[in-house]
Amino acid sequence: MKVLIVGGSGFLGRELVRQAVAAGFGAAATYRSRHPGGVPGVPWHHLDLRAPGDPARVLAEVAPDIVVNATSGYSDWEVTADGSVRVALASARLGCRLVHVSSDAVFSGARVHYDETCLPDPLTPYGAAKAAAETAVRLLVPSAVVARTSLIIGDGGSVHERLVHDLAAGVRGGGLFTDDVRCPVHVVDLAAALWELAVSDTSGVFHLAGTDALSRHELGALIARRDGLDATALPTGRRADGPVPGPLDVRLDSSATQRLVRTRLRGAREFLGPR
């Protein structure tokens, strides 16, 4: 089985690469701005999703059976939306199995609880780009997996964990929102569930989020306590008071997907609890 991880140099991408190697897949991965360094047996390919011909070139070079698009271009439409279209087109032409990683940012939070049947209603440019990518992937590759997830946490190294350390040390301004609720997932659980879906014959939309709904401040406090930091020193704020609108309470219901995959999607209170 030959697999290509698009965005392999990112936080989720690195874990996907690690698990692919451990599973014995013939793994290749891509990076854009910074080469991640050597991983035994894994060739790395430079890929700029903004360049129209790049995805087709890389997929033709690798000739993978499975493509996992784990990139995150945030609100950069050319990467997040157009780039995903280019990956989908190239996958369709070569007949590759496609797994597209999406986000809970496609939802406004108006209904709070969202299962796999809910249609996107984004509020932010990032959410709109992710929603457009989902639509294109499902149109161009009907057999694809579209997997929505939430805040991705690890054992250190995620953007959320680094933010908590910076705020606790006072080297970064801002605060953690008390009114912004999500369902964080551990990167190991997420990657394992993605590979389960990738090698299955299922298609459509799936939700891969943790079981605990937490505010960003509650999540930050758990990270701080795990890492021996003073959780009471973390500054707070409210997203609703800010100048930029965004979804407040978005809780992905992953129960239908959890019934299909063996990997247990743990809640943050468990994976960030006492070791």
mmCIF file of N, CA, C and O in Angstrom, residues 163-174 233-235:
data_model
loop_
_atom_site.group_PDB
_atom_site.id
_atom_site.type_symbol
_atom_site.label_atom_id
_atom_site.label_comp_id
_atom_site.label_asym_id
_atom_site.label_seq_id
_atom_site.Cartn_x
_atom_site.Cartn_y
_atom_site.Cartn_z
ATOM 1 N N LEU A 163 0.824 27.973 22.707
ATOM 2 C CA LEU A 163 0.175 29.207 23.139
ATOM 3 C C LEU A 163 0.038 29.242 24.659
ATOM 4 O O LEU A 163 0.306 30.280 25.294
ATOM 5 N N VAL A 164 -0.369 28.144 25.258
ATOM 6 C CA VAL A 164 -0.528 28.088 26.705
ATOM 7 C C VAL A 164 0.804 28.363 27.397
ATOM 8 O O VAL A 164 0.871 29.132 28.369
ATOM 9 N N HIS A 165 1.878 27.768 26.901
ATOM 10 C CA HIS A 165 3.193 27.995 27.507
ATOM 11 C C HIS A 165 3.611 29.458 27.370
ATOM 12 O O HIS A 165 4.159 30.040 28.311
ATOM 13 N N ASP A 166 3.358 30.050 26.214
ATOM 14 C CA ASP A 166 3.727 31.459 26.008
ATOM 15 C C ASP A 166 2.915 32.377 26.910
ATOM 16 O O ASP A 166 3.451 33.343 27.487
ATOM 17 N N LEU A 167 1.630 32.100 27.052
ATOM 18 C CA LEU A 167 0.792 32.935 27.913
ATOM 19 C C LEU A 167 1.194 32.785 29.372
ATOM 20 O O LEU A 167 1.239 33.772 30.129
ATOM 21 N N ALA A 168 1.500 31.566 29.792
ATOM 22 C CA ALA A 168 1.903 31.344 31.178
ATOM 23 C C ALA A 168 3.223 32.038 31.490
ATOM 24 O O ALA A 168 3.445 32.510 32.613
ATOM 25 N N ALA A 169 4.102 32.121 30.475
ATOM 26 C CA ALA A 169 5.410 32.764 30.666
ATOM 27 C C ALA A 169 5.337 34.271 30.473
ATOM 28 O O ALA A 169 6.335 34.971 30.713
ATOM 29 N N GLY A 170 4.211 34.775 30.018
ATOM 30 C CA GLY A 170 4.059 36.205 29.809
ATOM 31 C C GLY A 170 4.799 36.746 28.609
ATOM 32 O O GLY A 170 5.053 37.944 28.529
ATOM 33 N N VAL A 171 5.119 35.867 27.655
ATOM 34 C CA VAL A 171 5.875 36.318 26.482
ATOM 35 C C VAL A 171 4.954 36.570 25.292
ATOM 36 O O VAL A 171 5.419 36.877 24.201
ATOM 37 N N ARG A 172 3.665 36.455 25.524
ATOM 38 C CA ARG A 172 2.708 36.680 24.451
ATOM 39 C C ARG A 172 1.458 37.326 25.033
ATOM 40 O O ARG A 172 1.019 36.966 26.129
ATOM 41 N N GLY A 173 0.910 38.290 24.318
ATOM 42 C CA GLY A 173 -0.285 38.961 24.772
ATOM 43 C C GLY A 173 -1.541 38.184 24.426
ATOM 44 O O GLY A 173 -1.498 37.154 23.754
ATOM 45 N N GLY A 174 -2.672 38.691 24.885
ATOM 46 C CA GLY A 174 -3.944 38.051 24.596
ATOM 47 C C GLY A 174 -4.412 37.196 25.752
ATOM 48 O O GLY A 174 -3.894 37.280 26.879
ATOM 49 N N ALA A 233 -2.447 31.585 36.225
ATOM 50 C CA ALA A 233 -1.759 32.721 35.594
ATOM 51 C C ALA A 233 -2.209 32.940 34.157
ATOM 52 O O ALA A 233 -1.818 33.939 33.534
ATOM 53 N N LEU A 234 -3.026 32.041 33.627
ATOM 54 C CA LEU A 234 -3.449 32.176 32.239
ATOM 55 C C LEU A 234 -4.491 33.288 32.101
ATOM 56 O O LEU A 234 -5.538 33.245 32.752
ATOM 57 N N PRO A 235 -4.230 34.280 31.266
ATOM 58 C CA PRO A 235 -5.208 35.365 31.076
ATOM 59 C C PRO A 235 -6.433 34.866 30.316
ATOM 60 O O PRO A 235 -6.348 33.927 29.522
#
